[in-house]
Amino acid sequence: ALVGGGLFLTSRLREFYLNTQQGSDFDFATGQVLIYGAALVIMLGIATAIGVLFVFAVRWRRR
């Protein structure tokens, strides 16, 4: 869900930048924060998936 949310946010940001004619400093700052935030959400989703797989692998090995 986190990876999907990050990808959705990234696609919405692309539309945001394509549709703006003359943005304010606040728009620029918000866009920059959201770009880095979207990347962090994607990385968090990938790290969560790897962690879950690691826990399953450890439990599977103990059987």
PDB file of C-alpha atoms in Angstrom:
ATOM      1  CA  ALA A   1       0.000   0.000   0.000  1.00  0.00           C
ATOM      2  CA  LEU A   2       2.874   2.365   0.761  1.00  0.00           C
ATOM      3  CA  VAL A   3       4.530   1.768  -2.603  1.00  0.00           C
ATOM      4  CA  GLY A   4       1.219   2.330  -4.386  1.00  0.00           C
ATOM      5  CA  GLY A   5       0.590   5.501  -2.387  1.00  0.00           C
ATOM      6  CA  GLY A   6       4.032   6.829  -3.222  1.00  0.00           C
ATOM      7  CA  LEU A   7       3.587   6.090  -6.907  1.00  0.00           C
ATOM      8  CA  PHE A   8       0.179   7.776  -6.878  1.00  0.00           C
ATOM      9  CA  LEU A   9       1.654  10.822  -5.169  1.00  0.00           C
ATOM     10  CA  THR A  10       4.465  10.958  -7.723  1.00  0.00           C
ATOM     11  CA  SER A  11       2.013  10.859 -10.630  1.00  0.00           C
ATOM     12  CA  ARG A  12      -0.122  13.613  -9.071  1.00  0.00           C
ATOM     13  CA  LEU A  13       2.980  15.761  -8.590  1.00  0.00           C
ATOM     14  CA  ARG A  14       3.849  15.378 -12.260  1.00  0.00           C
ATOM     15  CA  GLU A  15       0.393  16.714 -13.173  1.00  0.00           C
ATOM     16  CA  PHE A  16       0.828  19.530 -10.640  1.00  0.00           C
ATOM     17  CA  TYR A  17       4.040  20.705 -12.265  1.00  0.00           C
ATOM     18  CA  LEU A  18       2.684  20.396 -15.793  1.00  0.00           C
ATOM     19  CA  ASN A  19      -0.450  22.441 -15.010  1.00  0.00           C
ATOM     20  CA  THR A  20       1.162  25.348 -13.167  1.00  0.00           C
ATOM     21  CA  GLN A  21       1.831  28.525 -15.114  1.00  0.00           C
ATOM     22  CA  GLN A  22       3.266  30.896 -12.530  1.00  0.00           C
ATOM     23  CA  GLY A  23       3.556  29.418  -9.048  1.00  0.00           C
ATOM     24  CA  SER A  24       4.394  31.095  -5.786  1.00  0.00           C
ATOM     25  CA  ASP A  25       7.302  30.202  -3.528  1.00  0.00           C
ATOM     26  CA  PHE A  26       4.898  28.227  -1.357  1.00  0.00           C
ATOM     27  CA  ASP A  27       3.842  26.108  -4.349  1.00  0.00           C
ATOM     28  CA  PHE A  28       7.467  25.438  -5.207  1.00  0.00           C
ATOM     29  CA  ALA A  29       8.386  24.544  -1.611  1.00  0.00           C
ATOM     30  CA  THR A  30       5.341  22.297  -1.243  1.00  0.00           C
ATOM     31  CA  GLY A  31       6.199  20.519  -4.473  1.00  0.00           C
ATOM     32  CA  GLN A  32       9.777  19.943  -3.371  1.00  0.00           C
ATOM     33  CA  VAL A  33       8.708  18.531  -0.010  1.00  0.00           C
ATOM     34  CA  LEU A  34       6.168  16.237  -1.655  1.00  0.00           C
ATOM     35  CA  ILE A  35       8.677  14.983  -4.229  1.00  0.00           C
ATOM     36  CA  TYR A  36      11.059  13.867  -1.487  1.00  0.00           C
ATOM     37  CA  GLY A  37       8.145  12.618   0.614  1.00  0.00           C
ATOM     38  CA  ALA A  38       6.851  10.445  -2.233  1.00  0.00           C
ATOM     39  CA  ALA A  39      10.284   8.874  -2.664  1.00  0.00           C
ATOM     40  CA  LEU A  40      10.502   8.215   1.072  1.00  0.00           C
ATOM     41  CA  VAL A  41       7.056   6.596   1.111  1.00  0.00           C
ATOM     42  CA  ILE A  42       8.074   4.285  -1.750  1.00  0.00           C
ATOM     43  CA  MET A  43      11.319   3.360   0.037  1.00  0.00           C
ATOM     44  CA  LEU A  44       9.423   2.752   3.289  1.00  0.00           C
ATOM     45  CA  GLY A  45       7.039   0.416   1.473  1.00  0.00           C
ATOM     46  CA  ILE A  46       9.913  -1.546  -0.069  1.00  0.00           C
ATOM     47  CA  ALA A  47      11.712  -1.746   3.287  1.00  0.00           C
ATOM     48  CA  THR A  48       8.524  -2.966   4.973  1.00  0.00           C
ATOM     49  CA  ALA A  49       8.067  -5.682   2.347  1.00  0.00           C
ATOM     50  CA  ILE A  50      11.686  -6.814   2.766  1.00  0.00           C
ATOM     51  CA  GLY A  51      11.277  -6.866   6.543  1.00  0.00           C
ATOM     52  CA  VAL A  52       8.111  -8.959   6.347  1.00  0.00           C
ATOM     53  CA  LEU A  53       9.797 -11.425   3.994  1.00  0.00           C
ATOM     54  CA  PHE A  54      12.777 -11.637   6.356  1.00  0.00           C
ATOM     55  CA  VAL A  55      10.527 -12.444   9.323  1.00  0.00           C
ATOM     56  CA  PHE A  56       8.741 -15.148   7.315  1.00  0.00           C
ATOM     57  CA  ALA A  57      12.097 -16.611   6.230  1.00  0.00           C
ATOM     58  CA  VAL A  58      13.364 -16.787   9.822  1.00  0.00           C
ATOM     59  CA  ARG A  59      10.167 -18.454  11.021  1.00  0.00           C
ATOM     60  CA  TRP A  60      10.176 -20.875   8.091  1.00  0.00           C
ATOM     61  CA  ARG A  61      13.758 -21.952   8.827  1.00  0.00           C
ATOM     62  CA  ARG A  62      12.934 -22.802  12.447  1.00  0.00           C
ATOM     63  CA  ARG A  63      10.412 -25.446  11.369  1.00  0.00           C
TER      64      ARG A  63
END
